[in-house]
JSON list of C-alpha atoms in Angstrom, two decimals:
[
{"chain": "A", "resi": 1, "resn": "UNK", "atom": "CA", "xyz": [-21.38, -3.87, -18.79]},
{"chain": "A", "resi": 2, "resn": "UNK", "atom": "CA", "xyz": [-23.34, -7.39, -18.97]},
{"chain": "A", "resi": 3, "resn": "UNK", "atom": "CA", "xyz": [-22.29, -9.30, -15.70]},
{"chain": "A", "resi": 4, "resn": "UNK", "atom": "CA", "xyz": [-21.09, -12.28, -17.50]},
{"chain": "A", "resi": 5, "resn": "UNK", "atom": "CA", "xyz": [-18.27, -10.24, -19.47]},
{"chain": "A", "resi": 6, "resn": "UNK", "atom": "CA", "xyz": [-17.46, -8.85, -16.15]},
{"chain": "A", "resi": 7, "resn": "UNK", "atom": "CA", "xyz": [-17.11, -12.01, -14.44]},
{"chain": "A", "resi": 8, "resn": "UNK", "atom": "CA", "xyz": [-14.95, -12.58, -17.03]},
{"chain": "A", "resi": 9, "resn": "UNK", "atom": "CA", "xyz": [-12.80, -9.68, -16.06]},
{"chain": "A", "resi": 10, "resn": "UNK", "atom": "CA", "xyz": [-13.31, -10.93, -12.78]},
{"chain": "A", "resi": 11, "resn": "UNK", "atom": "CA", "xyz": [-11.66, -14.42, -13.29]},
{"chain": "A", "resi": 12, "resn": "UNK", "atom": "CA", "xyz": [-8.94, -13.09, -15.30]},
{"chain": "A", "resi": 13, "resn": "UNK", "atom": "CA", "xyz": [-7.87, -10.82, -12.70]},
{"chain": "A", "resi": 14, "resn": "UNK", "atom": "CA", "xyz": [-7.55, -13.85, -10.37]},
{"chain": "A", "resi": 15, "resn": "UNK", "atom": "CA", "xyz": [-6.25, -16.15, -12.78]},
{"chain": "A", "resi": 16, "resn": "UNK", "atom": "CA", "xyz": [-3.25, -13.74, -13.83]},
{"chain": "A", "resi": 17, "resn": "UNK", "atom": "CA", "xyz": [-2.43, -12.74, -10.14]},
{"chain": "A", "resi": 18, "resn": "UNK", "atom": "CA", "xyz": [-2.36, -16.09, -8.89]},
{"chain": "A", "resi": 19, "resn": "UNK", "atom": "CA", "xyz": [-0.08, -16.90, -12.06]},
{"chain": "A", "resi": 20, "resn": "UNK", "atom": "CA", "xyz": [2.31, -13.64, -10.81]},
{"chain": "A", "resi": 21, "resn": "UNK", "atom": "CA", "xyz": [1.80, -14.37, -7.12]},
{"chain": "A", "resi": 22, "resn": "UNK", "atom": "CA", "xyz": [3.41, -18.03, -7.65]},
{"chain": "A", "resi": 23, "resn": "UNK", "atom": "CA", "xyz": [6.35, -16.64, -10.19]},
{"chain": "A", "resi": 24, "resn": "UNK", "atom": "CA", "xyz": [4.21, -18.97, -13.13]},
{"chain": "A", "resi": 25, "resn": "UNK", "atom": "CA", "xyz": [5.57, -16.02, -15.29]},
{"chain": "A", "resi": 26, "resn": "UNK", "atom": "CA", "xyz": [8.71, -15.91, -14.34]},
{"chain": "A", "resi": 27, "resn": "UNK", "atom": "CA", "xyz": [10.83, -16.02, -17.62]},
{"chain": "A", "resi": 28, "resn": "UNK", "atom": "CA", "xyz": [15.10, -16.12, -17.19]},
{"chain": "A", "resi": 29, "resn": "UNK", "atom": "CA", "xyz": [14.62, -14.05, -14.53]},
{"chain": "A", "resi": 30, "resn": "UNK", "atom": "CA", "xyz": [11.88, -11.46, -16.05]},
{"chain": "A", "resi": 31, "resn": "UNK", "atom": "CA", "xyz": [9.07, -11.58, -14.21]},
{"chain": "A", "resi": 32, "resn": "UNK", "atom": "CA", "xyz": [6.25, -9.37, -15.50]},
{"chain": "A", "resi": 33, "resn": "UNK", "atom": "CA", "xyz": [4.03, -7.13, -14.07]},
{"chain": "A", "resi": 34, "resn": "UNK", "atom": "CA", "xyz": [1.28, -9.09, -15.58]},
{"chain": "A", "resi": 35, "resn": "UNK", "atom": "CA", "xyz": [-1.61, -7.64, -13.59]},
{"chain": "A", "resi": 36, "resn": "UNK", "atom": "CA", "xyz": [-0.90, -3.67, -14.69]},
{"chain": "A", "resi": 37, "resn": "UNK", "atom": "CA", "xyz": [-0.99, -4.82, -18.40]},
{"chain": "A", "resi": 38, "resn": "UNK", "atom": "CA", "xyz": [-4.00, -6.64, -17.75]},
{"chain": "A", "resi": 39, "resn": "UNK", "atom": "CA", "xyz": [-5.81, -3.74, -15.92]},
{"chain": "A", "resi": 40, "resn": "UNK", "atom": "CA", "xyz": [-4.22, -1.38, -18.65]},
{"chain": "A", "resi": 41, "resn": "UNK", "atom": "CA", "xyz": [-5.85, -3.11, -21.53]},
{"chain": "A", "resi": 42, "resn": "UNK", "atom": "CA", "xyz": [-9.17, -3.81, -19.43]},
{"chain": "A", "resi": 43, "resn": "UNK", "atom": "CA", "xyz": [-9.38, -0.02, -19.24]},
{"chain": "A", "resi": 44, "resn": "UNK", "atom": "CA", "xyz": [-10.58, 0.57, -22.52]},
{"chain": "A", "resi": 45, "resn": "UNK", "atom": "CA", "xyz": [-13.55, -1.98, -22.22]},
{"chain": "A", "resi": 46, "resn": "UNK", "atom": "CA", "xyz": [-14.89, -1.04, -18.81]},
{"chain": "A", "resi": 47, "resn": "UNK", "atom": "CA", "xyz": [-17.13, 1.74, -18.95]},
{"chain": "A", "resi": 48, "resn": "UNK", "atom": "CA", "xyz": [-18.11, 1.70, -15.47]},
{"chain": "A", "resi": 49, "resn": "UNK", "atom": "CA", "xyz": [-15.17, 3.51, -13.01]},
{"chain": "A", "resi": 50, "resn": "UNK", "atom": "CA", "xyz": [-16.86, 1.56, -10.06]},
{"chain": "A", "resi": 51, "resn": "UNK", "atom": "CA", "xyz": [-16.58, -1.75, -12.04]},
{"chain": "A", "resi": 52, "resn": "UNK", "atom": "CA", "xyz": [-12.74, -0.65, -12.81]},
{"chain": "A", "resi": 53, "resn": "UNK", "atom": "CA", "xyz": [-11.77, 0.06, -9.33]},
{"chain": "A", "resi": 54, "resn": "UNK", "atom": "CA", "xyz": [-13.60, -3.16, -7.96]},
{"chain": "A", "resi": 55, "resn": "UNK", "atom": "CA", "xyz": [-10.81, -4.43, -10.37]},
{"chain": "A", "resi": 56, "resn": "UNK", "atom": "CA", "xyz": [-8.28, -2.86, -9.32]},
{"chain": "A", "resi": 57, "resn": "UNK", "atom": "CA", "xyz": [-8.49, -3.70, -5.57]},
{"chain": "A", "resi": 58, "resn": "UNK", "atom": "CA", "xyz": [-8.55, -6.98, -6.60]},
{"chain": "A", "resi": 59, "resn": "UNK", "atom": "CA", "xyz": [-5.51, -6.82, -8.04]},
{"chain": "A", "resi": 60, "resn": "UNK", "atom": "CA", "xyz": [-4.09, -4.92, -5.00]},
{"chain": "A", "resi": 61, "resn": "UNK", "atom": "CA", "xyz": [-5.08, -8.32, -3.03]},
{"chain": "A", "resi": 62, "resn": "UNK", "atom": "CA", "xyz": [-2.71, -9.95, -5.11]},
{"chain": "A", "resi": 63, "resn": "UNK", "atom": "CA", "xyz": [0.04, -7.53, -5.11]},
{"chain": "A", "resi": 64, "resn": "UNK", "atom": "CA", "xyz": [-0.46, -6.73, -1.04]},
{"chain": "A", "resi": 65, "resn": "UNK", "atom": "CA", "xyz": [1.86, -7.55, 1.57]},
{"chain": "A", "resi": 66, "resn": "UNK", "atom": "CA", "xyz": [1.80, -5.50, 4.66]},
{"chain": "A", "resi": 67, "resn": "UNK", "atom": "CA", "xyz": [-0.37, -2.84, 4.53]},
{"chain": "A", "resi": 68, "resn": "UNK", "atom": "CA", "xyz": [-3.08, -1.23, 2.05]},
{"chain": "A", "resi": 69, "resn": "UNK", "atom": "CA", "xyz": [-0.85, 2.17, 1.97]},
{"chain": "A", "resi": 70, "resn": "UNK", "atom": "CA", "xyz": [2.54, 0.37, 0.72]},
{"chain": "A", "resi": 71, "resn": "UNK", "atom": "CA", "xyz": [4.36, 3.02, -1.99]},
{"chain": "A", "resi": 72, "resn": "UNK", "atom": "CA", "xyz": [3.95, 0.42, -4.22]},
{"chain": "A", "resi": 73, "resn": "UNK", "atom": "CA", "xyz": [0.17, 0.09, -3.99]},
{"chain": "A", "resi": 74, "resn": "UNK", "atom": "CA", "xyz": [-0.70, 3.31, -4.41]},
{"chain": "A", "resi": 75, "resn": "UNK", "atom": "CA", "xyz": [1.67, 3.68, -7.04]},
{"chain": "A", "resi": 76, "resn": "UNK", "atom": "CA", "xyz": [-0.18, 0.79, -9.01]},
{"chain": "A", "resi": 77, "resn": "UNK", "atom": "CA", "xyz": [-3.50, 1.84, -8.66]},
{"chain": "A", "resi": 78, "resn": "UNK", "atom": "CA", "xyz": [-2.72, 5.05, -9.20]},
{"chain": "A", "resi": 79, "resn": "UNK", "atom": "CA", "xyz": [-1.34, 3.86, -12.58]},
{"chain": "A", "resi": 80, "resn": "UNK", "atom": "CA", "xyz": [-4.03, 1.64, -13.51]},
{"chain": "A", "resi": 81, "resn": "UNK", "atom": "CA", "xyz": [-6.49, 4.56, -12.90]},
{"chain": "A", "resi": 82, "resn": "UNK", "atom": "CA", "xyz": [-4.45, 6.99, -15.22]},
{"chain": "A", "resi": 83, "resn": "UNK", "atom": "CA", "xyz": [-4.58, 4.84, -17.81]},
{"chain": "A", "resi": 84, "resn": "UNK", "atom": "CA", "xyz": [-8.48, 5.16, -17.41]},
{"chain": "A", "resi": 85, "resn": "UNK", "atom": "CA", "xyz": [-8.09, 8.35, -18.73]},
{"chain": "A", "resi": 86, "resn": "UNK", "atom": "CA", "xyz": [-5.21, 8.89, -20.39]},
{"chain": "A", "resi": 87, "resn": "UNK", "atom": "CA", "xyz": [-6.30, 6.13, -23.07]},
{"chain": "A", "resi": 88, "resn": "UNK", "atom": "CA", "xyz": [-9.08, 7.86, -23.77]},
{"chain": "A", "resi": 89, "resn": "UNK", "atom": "CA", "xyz": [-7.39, 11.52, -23.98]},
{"chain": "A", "resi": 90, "resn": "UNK", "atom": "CA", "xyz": [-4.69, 9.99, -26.51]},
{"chain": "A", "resi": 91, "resn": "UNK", "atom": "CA", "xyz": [-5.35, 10.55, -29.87]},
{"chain": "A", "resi": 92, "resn": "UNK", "atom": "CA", "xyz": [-4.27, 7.48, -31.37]},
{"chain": "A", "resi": 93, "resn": "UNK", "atom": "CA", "xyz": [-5.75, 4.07, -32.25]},
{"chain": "A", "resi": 94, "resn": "UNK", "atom": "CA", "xyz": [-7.11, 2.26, -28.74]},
{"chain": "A", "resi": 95, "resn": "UNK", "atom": "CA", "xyz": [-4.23, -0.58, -29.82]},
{"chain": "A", "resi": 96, "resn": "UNK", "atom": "CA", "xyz": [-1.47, 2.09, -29.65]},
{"chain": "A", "resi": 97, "resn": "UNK", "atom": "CA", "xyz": [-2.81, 3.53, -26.47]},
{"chain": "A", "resi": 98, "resn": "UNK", "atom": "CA", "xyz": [-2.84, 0.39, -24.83]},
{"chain": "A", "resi": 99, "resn": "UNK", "atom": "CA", "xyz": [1.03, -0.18, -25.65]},
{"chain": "A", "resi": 100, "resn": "UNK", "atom": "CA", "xyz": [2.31, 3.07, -25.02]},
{"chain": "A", "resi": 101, "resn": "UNK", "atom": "CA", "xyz": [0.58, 3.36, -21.28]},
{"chain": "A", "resi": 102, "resn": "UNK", "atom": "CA", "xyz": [1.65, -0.25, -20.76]},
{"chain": "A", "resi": 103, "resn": "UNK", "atom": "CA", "xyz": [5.44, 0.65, -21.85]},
{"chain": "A", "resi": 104, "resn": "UNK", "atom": "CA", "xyz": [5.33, 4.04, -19.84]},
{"chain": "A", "resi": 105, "resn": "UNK", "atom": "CA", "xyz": [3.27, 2.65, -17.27]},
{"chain": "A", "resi": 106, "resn": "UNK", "atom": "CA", "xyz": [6.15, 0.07, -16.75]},
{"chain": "A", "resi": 107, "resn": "UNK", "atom": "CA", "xyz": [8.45, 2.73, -16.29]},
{"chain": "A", "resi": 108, "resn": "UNK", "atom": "CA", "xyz": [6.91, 5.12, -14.07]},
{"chain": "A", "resi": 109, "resn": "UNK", "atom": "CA", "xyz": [6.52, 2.47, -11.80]},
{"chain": "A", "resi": 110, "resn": "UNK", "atom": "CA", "xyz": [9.84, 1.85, -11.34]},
{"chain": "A", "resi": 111, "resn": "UNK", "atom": "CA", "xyz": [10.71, 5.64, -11.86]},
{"chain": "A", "resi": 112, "resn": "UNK", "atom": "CA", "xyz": [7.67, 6.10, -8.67]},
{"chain": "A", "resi": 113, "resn": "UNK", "atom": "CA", "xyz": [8.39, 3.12, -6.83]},
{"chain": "A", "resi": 114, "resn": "UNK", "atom": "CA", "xyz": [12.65, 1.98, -6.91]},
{"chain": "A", "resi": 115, "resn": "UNK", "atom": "CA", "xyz": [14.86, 4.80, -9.07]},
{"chain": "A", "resi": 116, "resn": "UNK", "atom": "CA", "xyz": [17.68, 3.08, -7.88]},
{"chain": "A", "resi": 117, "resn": "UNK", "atom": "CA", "xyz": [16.51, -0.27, -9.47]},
{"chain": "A", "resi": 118, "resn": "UNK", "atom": "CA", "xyz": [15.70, 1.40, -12.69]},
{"chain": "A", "resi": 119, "resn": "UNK", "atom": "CA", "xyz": [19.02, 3.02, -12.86]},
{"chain": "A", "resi": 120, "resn": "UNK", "atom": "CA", "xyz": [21.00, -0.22, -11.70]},
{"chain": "A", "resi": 121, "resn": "UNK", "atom": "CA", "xyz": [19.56, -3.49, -13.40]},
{"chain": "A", "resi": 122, "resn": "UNK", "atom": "CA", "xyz": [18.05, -1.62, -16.68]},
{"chain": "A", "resi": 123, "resn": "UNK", "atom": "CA", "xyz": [18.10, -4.94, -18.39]},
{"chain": "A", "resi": 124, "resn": "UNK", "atom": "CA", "xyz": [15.99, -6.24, -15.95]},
{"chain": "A", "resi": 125, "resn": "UNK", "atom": "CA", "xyz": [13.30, -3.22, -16.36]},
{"chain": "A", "resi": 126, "resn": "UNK", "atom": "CA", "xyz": [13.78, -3.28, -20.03]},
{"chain": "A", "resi": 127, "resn": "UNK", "atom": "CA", "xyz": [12.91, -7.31, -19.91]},
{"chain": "A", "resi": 128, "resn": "UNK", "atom": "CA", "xyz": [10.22, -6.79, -18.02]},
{"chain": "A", "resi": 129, "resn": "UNK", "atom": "CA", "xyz": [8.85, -3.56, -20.00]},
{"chain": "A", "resi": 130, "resn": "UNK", "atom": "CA", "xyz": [9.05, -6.23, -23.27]},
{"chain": "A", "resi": 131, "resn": "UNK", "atom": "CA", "xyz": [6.77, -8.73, -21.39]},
{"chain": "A", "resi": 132, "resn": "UNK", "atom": "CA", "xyz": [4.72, -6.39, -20.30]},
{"chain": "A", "resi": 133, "resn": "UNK", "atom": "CA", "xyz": [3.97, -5.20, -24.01]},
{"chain": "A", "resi": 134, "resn": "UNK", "atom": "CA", "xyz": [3.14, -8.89, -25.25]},
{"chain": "A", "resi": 135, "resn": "UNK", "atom": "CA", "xyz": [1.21, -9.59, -22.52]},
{"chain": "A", "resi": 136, "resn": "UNK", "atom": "CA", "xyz": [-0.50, -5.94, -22.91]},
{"chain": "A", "resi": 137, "resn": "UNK", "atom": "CA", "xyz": [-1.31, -6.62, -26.68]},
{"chain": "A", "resi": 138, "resn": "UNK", "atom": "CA", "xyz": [-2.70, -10.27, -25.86]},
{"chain": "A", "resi": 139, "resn": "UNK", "atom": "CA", "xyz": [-4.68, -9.03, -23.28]},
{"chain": "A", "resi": 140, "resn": "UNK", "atom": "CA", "xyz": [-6.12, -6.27, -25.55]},
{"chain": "A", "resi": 141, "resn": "UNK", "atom": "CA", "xyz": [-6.76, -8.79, -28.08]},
{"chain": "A", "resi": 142, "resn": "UNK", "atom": "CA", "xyz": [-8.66, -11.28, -25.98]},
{"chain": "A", "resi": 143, "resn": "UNK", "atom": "CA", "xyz": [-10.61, -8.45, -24.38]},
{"chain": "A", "resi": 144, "resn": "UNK", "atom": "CA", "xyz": [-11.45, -7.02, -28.38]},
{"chain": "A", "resi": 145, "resn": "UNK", "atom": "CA", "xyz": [-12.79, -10.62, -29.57]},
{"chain": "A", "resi": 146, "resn": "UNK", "atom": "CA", "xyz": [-14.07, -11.47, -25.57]},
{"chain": "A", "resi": 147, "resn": "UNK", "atom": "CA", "xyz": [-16.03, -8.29, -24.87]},
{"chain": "A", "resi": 148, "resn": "UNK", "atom": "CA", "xyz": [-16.81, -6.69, -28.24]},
{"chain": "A", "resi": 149, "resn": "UNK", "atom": "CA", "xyz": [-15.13, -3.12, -28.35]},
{"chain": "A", "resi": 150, "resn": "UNK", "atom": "CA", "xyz": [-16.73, -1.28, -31.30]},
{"chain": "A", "resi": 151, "resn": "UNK", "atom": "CA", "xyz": [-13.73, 1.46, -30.66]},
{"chain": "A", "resi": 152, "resn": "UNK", "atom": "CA", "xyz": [-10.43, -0.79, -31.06]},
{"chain": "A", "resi": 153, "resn": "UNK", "atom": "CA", "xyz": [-9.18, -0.50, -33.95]},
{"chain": "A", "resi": 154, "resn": "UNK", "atom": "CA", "xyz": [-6.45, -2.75, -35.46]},
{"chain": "A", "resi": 155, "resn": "UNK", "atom": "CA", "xyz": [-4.80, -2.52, -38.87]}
]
């Protein structure tokens, strides 16, 4: 990958975790988990694992707290590296892979990270899972016209 389109990556990542760091994205209440879509859809333009794991620590800067082994990190990343694979693995169009492992991405990291929360304020998940979709497909999108992925296909 050119360095300029991963700079671009680069900034993005920033950009979008200081807008979900500061609760910019925070819509009635929803507040997405803007970074996972964003490392979802730049999954399927990074060729480089390296490259994608710089990324994803990155991210984890955002999301950290405490302590680099929170249940929630690790859950993330470990997410965000799946998807690595798993959009490659699925069978469908790069556009439906990127929507589906946002959507179930979304979940399992409640279903990982707070059951209780999944079970309890549903609406809230279900919100969220919503956002996470739109924001998935734009960031697919931009990355498409940005970075020039001769695989995505869109109807």
């Amino acid at each position: 990958m050119p360095a300029g389109k991963f700079l671009i990556l680069v900034l993005l990542v920033i950009a979008v975790g200081a807008m979900q760091s500061t609760g910019f994205l925070n819509i009635f209440g929803v507040k997405p988990n803007a970074l996972l879509a964003l490392l979802v859809a730049a999954s399927f333009f990074v060729e480089n694992l390296g490259l994608y794991f710089f990324l994803i620590l990155l991210a984890d800067a955002f999301l950290k707290t405490f302590s680099i082994l929170e249940p929630e990190l690790i859950i993330f990343s470990g997410l965000a590296l799946a998807a690595v694979w798993l959009g490659r693995h699925l069978r469908w169009r790069p556009v439906f892979n990127n929507l589906i492992l946002v959507g179930a991405s979304t979940i399992l990291f409640y279903l990982a990270a707070s059951p209780r929360f999944l079970l309890t304020d549903w609406k809230i998940v279900l919100g969220e899972m919503v956002y996470n979709l739109a924001l998935g497909a734009l960031f697919f999108k931009v990355f498409d016209q940005c970075l020039g992925h001769s695989k995505a296909i869109f109807f």
